[in-house]
Amino acid sequence: MILDELRRHLDKKFAPWAKAQGLDTLPPYALEEPPAGIEADVACNLALLMAKPLKKSPRVLAEELKICLSGALKDIEEITIAGAGFLNFRWTLARLQEELRTILKESLLYGRVPEAAKEKILIEFVSANPTGPLHVGHGRGAALGDSLALILSHVGYQVTREYYINDAGNQVELLGASLLARALELEGEPFVMPEEGYQGDYVREMARDFIGQTQSDQRTPDKAIAFALERMRKNIEQDLSAFGVRFDSWLSEASLVRKGLVEKYIELLKKKGYVQEYDEAVWFIAPGEEEKEKDKNRVLKRKDGRWTYFATDIAYHADKFERGYDRLIDVWGADHHGYVPRVKGSMQALGYDPAKLHVILNQLVSLTRGGIPVAMSKRSGEFITLREVVGEVGKDACRFFFALRGPNSALDFDLELAKKQTADNPVYYLQYAHARICSIFRQAGQKQESFDPTPLREEQERELMKRLAMFPHVLLVCSREDSPHPLANYLLLLARQFHHFYDHHRVLGEETRLTQARLGLIDAVRQMLKLGLSLLGVSAPETM
């Protein structure tokens, strides 16, 4: 990648210089795109990072670093200093043209990192309780987890998607009892709905099928639970499939108990001194000073002898590590923020590296219609489902709108905007850019064959080539931030730059060499739009 290549050259020159200054190693400096308005392609913050240990002004250090690089970077046409001491670099036109050749050659494989294949990653997401339909909040988590998995897989990591089925505990018993109560109600029999039971119409619909498929003497609590869990899982799978989300593995919470894994890991914690029994319950005592870590202490086994969710979660995460994954990513709802240190603390107590567990907290989604809030609860026991939203605005709009913001930001989802077929709708804007390029190639009558990028010298052409060359870096930013939103915003900027270029320059009808060069340029844009959209789970239509 073009940025990696620059970093290798910088390291080669800066490392000996830093050693001569008394520093054993270079600090981990960033190479990023500078803010708008600065005429440079890449900004480096190394001088700012070394200012304190070397006791020098960042600008003075930047000047020294610039001198150190004198004549060493053949692909850089200009080095400038900006702000507090940033080193700014501008690539030569020839280097950007060379990268464009690489993009056209590698096509939809562009952005892969061979060494990434050594790392195994498990992403666990959605994992909604199988007690009701998926709602829009689950949809945001589904889009986030699936897009992140697609991006990481494209980079080259070995990625497994997993759904953790919470099919044990009180909530499942409540679902079974609610189903039995609705079955009695439908048959005109006396019934009592359990306190905190599930009230939605989906339970009544499920009860009709339960009656049709069982005899009255077969309607035991266990039968009701098994029937309800199977039905809800099937519904969840159907909704996720329609949303373009798939899983490699569905792991049952109840199976962890049956296999004895919960007992195994709690016993191991006990041997290590992290389990205590008091108040007739079994407690996890977090590593570290007990008073300071009090918020991490949690019940593992209740007074009635049943394991808590925390106990099964400990076994589940320990099992993930034991399966040989190098990085674990969990996508949870924002209301689980207090749970993170407890799970990490339990992994540390078992001897696993808690830094390898990344927990993404997914903030809330607010639905609006033309700017007016939509009530999330339509009536008692029900809410706006993912299926309803996808049915109204379509999978593509839904997936892209969810990807536009990082998981730490609350999301306002405007249903009317998502349906618009205008440039105001970001997903329509992107898909139109792709379709527009396809239309140009249809007008050309044949695909661009030979390619010589040297006629590409206009500033808008250079900006497009630079934007295309940043694609692999954007994927690495997504990987670092555990979010697809940098890619979504990159694609919007790429589309905007393409439209700007095409509004000011003809592709067809110029002299042959320039036409062929511009066809190659916009074909690279088309390929990156198609690839980027596919990594977000969004289609790239050829006509609109």
XYZ file of C-alpha atoms in Angstrom:
544
model
C 0.000 0.000 0.000
C 1.148 3.483 -0.804
C 1.095 4.654 2.844
C 2.940 1.555 4.062
C 5.592 2.168 1.451
C 6.029 5.759 2.655
C 6.266 4.600 6.278
C 9.004 2.095 5.403
C 11.042 4.853 3.779
C 10.490 7.197 6.732
C 11.443 4.522 9.277
C 14.627 3.786 7.361
C 15.733 7.430 7.598
C 14.237 8.420 10.962
C 15.323 5.422 13.088
C 19.110 6.142 12.863
C 18.436 9.849 13.339
C 16.379 9.198 16.503
C 19.079 6.887 17.868
C 21.657 9.628 17.389
C 19.378 11.870 19.472
C 19.319 9.320 22.322
C 15.994 7.613 21.571
C 16.045 3.797 21.410
C 12.951 3.556 19.210
C 10.660 5.786 17.215
C 7.330 6.575 18.876
C 4.287 5.121 17.037
C 3.586 8.063 14.741
C 0.556 8.502 12.505
C 0.351 9.061 8.758
C -3.036 10.622 8.070
C -4.732 12.797 5.503
C -4.383 16.464 6.557
C -7.460 18.639 7.160
C -9.228 20.261 4.226
C -7.520 23.399 2.942
C -3.958 22.124 3.394
C -2.284 21.378 0.079
C -0.694 18.078 1.003
C -1.540 14.388 0.736
C -0.192 13.007 4.024
C 0.548 14.521 7.442
C 3.029 13.025 9.939
C 2.949 13.873 13.669
C 6.373 12.446 14.597
C 7.896 15.811 15.540
C 5.084 16.471 18.025
C 5.578 13.066 19.665
C 9.340 13.542 20.067
C 9.191 17.112 21.356
C 8.846 16.192 25.031
C 11.521 13.447 25.285
C 13.997 15.497 23.218
C 13.031 18.778 24.937
C 12.770 20.667 21.680
C 10.045 22.619 19.926
C 7.992 20.467 17.502
C 8.622 22.924 14.671
C 12.378 22.829 15.259
C 12.245 19.023 15.213
C 10.120 19.078 12.068
C 12.784 21.188 10.347
C 15.482 18.710 11.421
C 13.419 15.768 10.183
C 12.837 17.504 6.873
C 16.586 17.975 6.439
C 17.105 14.307 7.363
C 14.829 13.326 4.464
C 16.538 15.535 1.903
C 16.700 13.672 -1.421
C 15.589 10.362 0.140
C 11.987 10.112 -1.102
C 11.796 9.813 -4.871
C 7.994 9.456 -4.845
C 7.461 12.657 -2.835
C 7.555 15.921 -4.774
C 7.246 18.265 -1.794
C 7.720 18.234 1.993
C 6.289 21.119 3.998
C 5.792 21.964 7.673
C 2.403 23.080 8.981
C 0.703 23.943 12.231
C 2.460 23.067 15.462
C 5.004 20.910 13.662
C 3.361 18.479 11.258
C 5.467 17.170 8.399
C 3.325 17.206 5.259
C 4.058 15.187 2.126
C 2.786 15.451 -1.443
C 3.160 12.468 -3.760
C 4.453 12.833 -7.278
C 1.920 12.506 -10.035
C 3.885 9.531 -11.393
C 3.499 7.651 -8.078
C -0.270 8.193 -8.023
C -0.501 7.053 -11.633
C 1.478 3.928 -10.747
C -0.936 3.186 -7.883
C -3.841 3.587 -10.278
C -2.307 0.852 -12.430
C -2.160 -1.364 -9.319
C -5.815 -0.712 -8.519
C -6.931 -1.673 -12.021
C -4.760 -4.779 -11.923
C -5.894 -5.986 -8.489
C -9.482 -4.802 -8.990
C -11.795 -6.175 -6.272
C -8.808 -7.667 -4.418
C -7.267 -4.243 -3.789
C -6.606 -3.567 -0.101
C -5.597 -7.055 0.996
C -2.765 -7.408 3.527
C -1.043 -10.836 3.234
C 0.271 -10.889 6.809
C -3.269 -10.402 8.182
C -4.043 -14.054 7.350
C -2.080 -15.103 10.440
C -4.719 -13.660 12.791
C -7.989 -15.390 13.692
C -10.880 -13.159 14.767
C -14.242 -14.133 16.226
C -17.023 -11.544 15.952
C -20.091 -12.200 18.092
C -22.975 -9.886 17.296
C -26.747 -9.483 17.432
C -27.199 -12.376 19.928
C -30.680 -11.056 20.684
C -32.672 -12.981 23.258
C -34.859 -15.476 21.332
C -37.938 -14.175 23.085
C -39.207 -11.703 20.483
C -38.668 -10.263 16.988
C -35.545 -8.297 16.108
C -35.998 -4.541 16.482
C -34.113 -1.680 14.792
C -31.493 -1.603 17.553
C -30.654 -5.216 16.762
C -30.515 -4.183 13.108
C -27.827 -1.610 13.817
C -25.781 -4.218 15.667
C -26.307 -6.682 12.816
C -25.150 -4.180 10.178
C -22.155 -3.192 12.300
C -21.013 -6.748 13.025
C -21.561 -8.069 9.506
C -19.894 -5.101 7.763
C -16.941 -5.281 10.130
C -16.632 -9.007 9.395
C -16.743 -8.324 5.639
C -14.066 -5.623 5.921
C -11.743 -7.701 8.103
C -12.182 -10.713 5.828
C -11.323 -8.605 2.787
C -8.168 -7.296 4.454
C -7.192 -10.927 4.940
C -8.020 -11.869 8.528
C -9.558 -15.261 9.290
C -12.973 -14.158 10.518
C -15.756 -16.204 12.112
C -19.213 -14.725 12.706
C -21.047 -16.144 15.715
C -24.520 -15.745 17.197
C -24.783 -16.582 20.907
C -28.255 -17.955 21.633
C -29.461 -17.031 25.122
C -31.620 -20.135 25.469
C -31.262 -20.721 29.205
C -32.593 -19.031 32.306
C -35.672 -17.241 33.541
C -36.453 -15.344 30.305
C -36.842 -18.611 28.383
C -39.110 -20.049 31.066
C -41.197 -16.854 30.878
C -41.499 -17.254 27.109
C -42.733 -20.838 27.490
C -45.205 -19.837 30.193
C -46.464 -16.920 28.042
C -46.985 -19.298 25.121
C -48.955 -21.749 27.272
C -51.110 -18.927 28.669
C -51.949 -17.658 25.162
C -52.747 -21.216 24.042
C -55.254 -21.578 26.897
C -56.727 -18.168 26.053
C -57.220 -19.119 22.391
C -59.002 -22.310 23.404
C -61.311 -20.427 25.738
C -59.790 -21.928 28.864
C -58.993 -20.047 32.082
C -55.459 -18.654 31.954
C -53.112 -16.446 33.937
C -50.472 -14.458 32.066
C -47.229 -14.672 34.057
C -45.999 -11.500 35.675
C -43.488 -9.848 33.277
C -44.577 -12.325 30.596
C -44.275 -11.542 26.876
C -47.334 -9.624 25.697
C -46.729 -9.110 21.972
C -49.044 -10.364 19.236
C -46.243 -12.603 18.003
C -46.804 -14.800 21.094
C -50.503 -15.155 20.239
C -49.641 -16.053 16.617
C -47.097 -18.579 17.833
C -49.683 -20.047 20.211
C -52.078 -20.702 17.280
C -49.423 -22.818 15.575
C -48.545 -24.504 18.861
C -52.190 -25.569 19.261
C -52.308 -26.811 15.688
C -49.201 -28.959 16.063
C -49.671 -30.450 19.551
C -52.283 -32.320 21.558
C -53.495 -30.680 24.759
C -51.823 -33.329 26.936
C -48.472 -32.620 25.214
C -48.428 -28.930 26.081
C -45.924 -29.095 28.890
C -43.594 -26.212 29.885
C -40.620 -28.012 28.300
C -42.523 -28.585 25.042
C -43.645 -24.957 24.998
C -40.095 -23.692 25.561
C -38.654 -25.941 22.839
C -41.388 -24.918 20.373
C -41.007 -21.204 21.110
C -37.205 -21.252 20.874
C -37.246 -23.087 17.552
C -39.857 -20.707 16.122
C -38.103 -17.549 17.327
C -34.709 -18.706 16.074
C -36.201 -19.464 12.656
C -37.807 -16.001 12.541
C -34.538 -14.347 13.559
C -32.617 -16.266 10.882
C -35.169 -15.212 8.240
C -34.970 -11.546 9.251
C -31.165 -11.570 9.249
C -31.030 -13.361 5.895
C -33.311 -10.710 4.364
C -30.956 -8.119 5.867
C -27.978 -9.749 4.130
C -26.445 -11.051 7.359
C -25.140 -14.582 7.795
C -23.426 -16.460 10.623
C -20.824 -19.200 10.542
C -21.818 -20.504 13.958
C -24.850 -20.462 16.267
C -23.760 -21.340 19.807
C -26.272 -22.228 22.511
C -25.929 -20.929 26.067
C -27.685 -24.060 27.326
C -25.045 -26.221 25.597
C -22.313 -24.636 27.726
C -24.124 -25.853 30.846
C -24.799 -29.325 29.390
C -21.145 -29.782 28.412
C -19.996 -28.833 31.894
C -18.018 -25.817 30.696
C -19.602 -23.453 33.204
C -18.754 -25.780 36.069
C -15.222 -26.231 34.673
C -14.302 -22.536 34.477
C -15.971 -21.524 37.729
C -14.064 -24.319 39.468
C -10.851 -23.050 37.869
C -11.570 -19.536 39.152
C -12.197 -21.006 42.585
C -8.808 -22.741 42.583
C -7.185 -19.449 41.623
C -8.848 -17.718 44.567
C -11.354 -15.602 42.652
C -14.547 -17.259 43.918
C -16.138 -16.833 47.342
C -19.343 -18.076 48.905
C -21.397 -15.736 51.076
C -25.050 -14.681 51.453
C -25.903 -18.249 50.344
C -24.580 -17.507 46.838
C -21.352 -18.008 44.871
C -19.531 -14.801 43.901
C -16.730 -13.845 41.527
C -14.090 -11.672 43.213
C -12.238 -9.667 40.569
C -8.420 -9.493 40.403
C -6.880 -6.539 42.225
C -7.826 -4.769 45.408
C -11.289 -5.951 46.306
C -12.570 -2.537 47.383
C -11.450 -0.831 44.184
C -12.778 -3.650 42.007
C -16.136 -3.965 43.792
C -18.060 -3.080 40.619
C -16.591 -6.149 38.937
C -17.797 -8.579 41.622
C -20.865 -10.477 40.570
C -22.981 -13.462 41.540
C -22.099 -16.683 39.676
C -24.618 -19.029 41.272
C -27.854 -17.915 42.899
C -29.261 -19.123 46.177
C -31.524 -21.523 44.297
C -28.489 -23.198 42.712
C -28.947 -21.797 39.172
C -26.066 -20.275 37.234
C -26.320 -16.576 36.354
C -25.805 -15.095 32.886
C -22.437 -13.861 34.094
C -21.324 -17.423 34.889
C -22.292 -18.681 31.432
C -20.674 -15.615 29.824
C -17.407 -16.431 31.592
C -17.529 -19.954 30.196
C -18.479 -18.651 26.746
C -15.586 -16.182 26.502
C -13.073 -18.636 27.942
C -14.251 -21.151 25.329
C -13.644 -18.546 22.607
C -10.034 -18.156 23.707
C -9.637 -21.931 23.951
C -10.815 -22.269 20.353
C -7.652 -20.445 19.304
C -8.876 -16.982 18.357
C -6.358 -14.155 18.545
C -8.929 -11.388 18.835
C -12.480 -11.450 20.158
C -14.964 -8.764 19.132
C -18.330 -8.494 20.903
C -21.064 -6.140 19.688
C -23.293 -5.264 22.645
C -26.004 -2.725 23.377
C -25.005 0.508 25.105
C -26.821 -0.572 28.277
C -24.131 -3.239 28.829
C -21.333 -0.730 29.508
C -21.055 -1.716 33.179
C -20.714 -5.369 32.191
C -17.489 -4.887 30.193
C -15.021 -4.627 33.105
C -16.587 -7.680 34.757
C -16.124 -9.907 31.732
C -12.617 -8.581 31.100
C -11.788 -9.062 34.784
C -12.941 -12.682 34.656
C -10.790 -13.357 31.568
C -7.781 -11.820 33.294
C -8.434 -14.018 36.339
C -8.457 -17.119 34.119
C -5.115 -16.126 32.594
C -6.276 -14.775 29.228
C -5.212 -11.392 27.881
C -8.211 -9.055 28.383
C -6.736 -6.640 25.802
C -7.606 -9.213 23.122
C -11.299 -8.810 23.938
C -12.793 -5.803 22.120
C -16.312 -4.848 23.191
C -18.212 -2.485 20.896
C -21.078 -0.703 22.618
C -23.771 0.094 20.089
C -25.735 3.267 20.841
C -29.470 3.719 20.349
C -31.346 4.277 17.087
C -34.087 6.921 16.889
C -36.531 6.633 14.001
C -37.880 9.790 12.405
C -40.158 10.462 9.452
C -39.327 13.736 7.743
C -37.659 14.904 10.957
C -40.609 13.985 13.181
C -39.885 11.261 15.779
C -41.599 7.898 15.258
C -42.844 6.170 18.395
C -40.735 3.046 18.878
C -43.497 1.280 20.841
C -46.656 1.008 18.766
C -48.720 -0.635 21.481
C -48.239 -2.651 24.653
C -45.640 -5.375 24.265
C -44.658 -4.407 20.705
C -42.084 -2.217 18.973
C -40.888 -1.251 15.498
C -39.255 -4.382 14.119
C -36.273 -4.654 11.820
C -38.508 -6.493 9.359
C -40.870 -3.488 9.157
C -38.050 -1.000 8.540
C -36.374 -3.162 5.873
C -39.764 -3.679 4.246
C -40.337 0.076 4.062
C -36.925 1.465 2.998
C -35.128 -1.620 1.646
C -32.030 -3.505 2.775
C -29.507 -1.244 1.028
C -30.684 2.006 2.580
C -31.035 0.373 5.981
C -27.533 -1.139 5.898
C -25.881 2.071 4.678
C -27.650 4.395 7.128
C -26.561 2.143 10.002
C -22.960 2.248 8.715
C -22.806 6.050 8.455
C -22.131 6.675 12.151
C -19.680 5.086 14.537
C -21.219 2.798 17.180
C -20.434 5.326 19.932
C -22.788 7.879 18.356
C -26.564 7.804 18.670
C -28.220 7.444 15.263
C -31.205 9.353 13.886
C -32.691 7.268 11.069
C -35.015 9.277 8.806
C -37.309 6.823 7.015
C -38.447 9.370 4.417
C -34.869 10.373 3.536
C -33.892 6.711 3.173
C -36.608 6.268 0.508
C -35.762 9.354 -1.566
C -34.354 8.828 -5.039
C -32.354 12.045 -5.005
C -28.813 13.124 -4.155
C -30.062 13.969 -0.631
C -30.181 10.241 0.089
C -26.553 9.129 0.605
C -27.051 5.525 -0.517
C -28.887 6.636 -3.675
C -26.080 9.149 -4.316
C -23.471 6.369 -4.148
C -25.391 3.867 -6.219
C -26.083 6.543 -8.820
C -22.327 7.252 -9.134
C -21.714 3.556 -9.840
C -24.594 3.346 -12.331
C -23.420 6.565 -14.016
C -19.981 5.079 -14.693
C -21.554 1.873 -16.029
C -23.642 4.040 -18.360
C -20.504 5.763 -19.663
C -18.989 2.396 -20.552
C -22.205 1.380 -22.319
C -21.985 4.590 -24.355
C -18.353 3.850 -25.150
C -19.511 0.623 -26.786
C -16.606 -1.397 -25.429
C -14.598 -1.760 -22.265
C -11.392 0.207 -21.905
C -8.528 -2.127 -22.878
C -5.072 -0.556 -23.016
C -4.239 1.829 -20.219
C -1.646 4.591 -20.057
C -2.232 6.930 -17.097
C 0.259 9.626 -18.141
C -2.382 11.887 -19.809
C -4.103 12.239 -16.387
C -2.751 15.596 -15.227
C -5.797 17.692 -14.234
C -6.191 18.529 -10.540
C -9.555 16.694 -10.308
C -7.901 13.619 -11.861
C -5.089 13.813 -9.326
C -7.580 14.132 -6.452
C -9.446 11.057 -7.665
C -6.220 9.043 -7.927
C -5.203 10.111 -4.416
C -8.631 9.199 -3.011
C -8.502 5.773 -4.667
C -5.018 5.143 -3.250
C -6.324 5.774 0.292
C -8.790 2.851 0.130
C -6.517 0.269 1.869
C -5.729 2.772 4.634
C -9.448 3.366 5.224
C -9.990 -0.379 5.691
C -7.221 -0.457 8.294
C -8.842 2.485 10.093
C -12.104 0.493 10.153
C -10.185 -2.431 11.653
C -8.520 -0.203 14.239
C -11.744 1.534 15.245
C -13.937 -1.607 15.071
C -16.430 0.221 12.873
C -17.383 0.436 9.172
C -18.248 4.160 9.319
C -14.857 5.372 7.965
C -15.529 3.309 4.816
C -19.070 4.667 4.394
C -17.823 8.237 4.621
C -14.866 7.504 2.332
C -17.241 6.207 -0.357
C -19.358 9.360 -0.162
C -16.248 11.502 -0.632
C -15.073 9.337 -3.555
C -18.495 9.636 -5.225
C -18.535 13.397 -4.653
C -15.090 13.765 -6.228
C -16.132 11.604 -9.184
C -19.276 13.673 -9.831
C -17.193 16.865 -9.569
C -14.652 15.489 -12.051
C -17.313 14.339 -14.515
C -19.196 17.641 -14.306
C -16.026 19.460 -15.436
C -14.324 17.003 -17.807
C -15.486 14.841 -20.689
C -14.502 11.184 -20.774
C -15.769 10.247 -24.231
C -15.041 12.350 -27.292
C -11.540 13.472 -26.302
C -8.458 12.378 -28.223
C -7.924 8.620 -27.963
C -5.106 8.503 -25.380
C -6.922 10.872 -22.994
C -10.253 9.061 -23.425
C -8.611 5.724 -22.691
C -6.825 7.150 -19.635
C -10.027 8.660 -18.261
C -11.948 5.444 -18.894
C -9.307 3.670 -16.823
C -9.626 6.268 -14.050
C -13.410 6.053 -13.789
C -13.272 2.262 -14.063
C -11.079 2.266 -10.942
C -13.667 4.492 -9.239
C -16.416 2.072 -10.284
C -14.493 -0.894 -8.895
C -13.812 0.799 -5.536
C -17.454 1.901 -5.234
C -18.628 -1.638 -5.957
C -16.115 -3.181 -3.559
C -16.755 -0.653 -0.804
C -20.526 -1.001 -1.050
C -20.255 -4.800 -0.992
C -18.225 -4.580 2.235
C -21.131 -2.637 3.739
C -23.664 -5.202 2.529
C -25.065 -2.786 -0.088
C -25.652 -3.549 -3.772
C -24.106 -1.602 -6.666
C -26.709 -1.474 -9.472
C -25.523 -0.887 -13.044
C -28.688 0.973 -14.046
C -31.005 3.254 -12.070
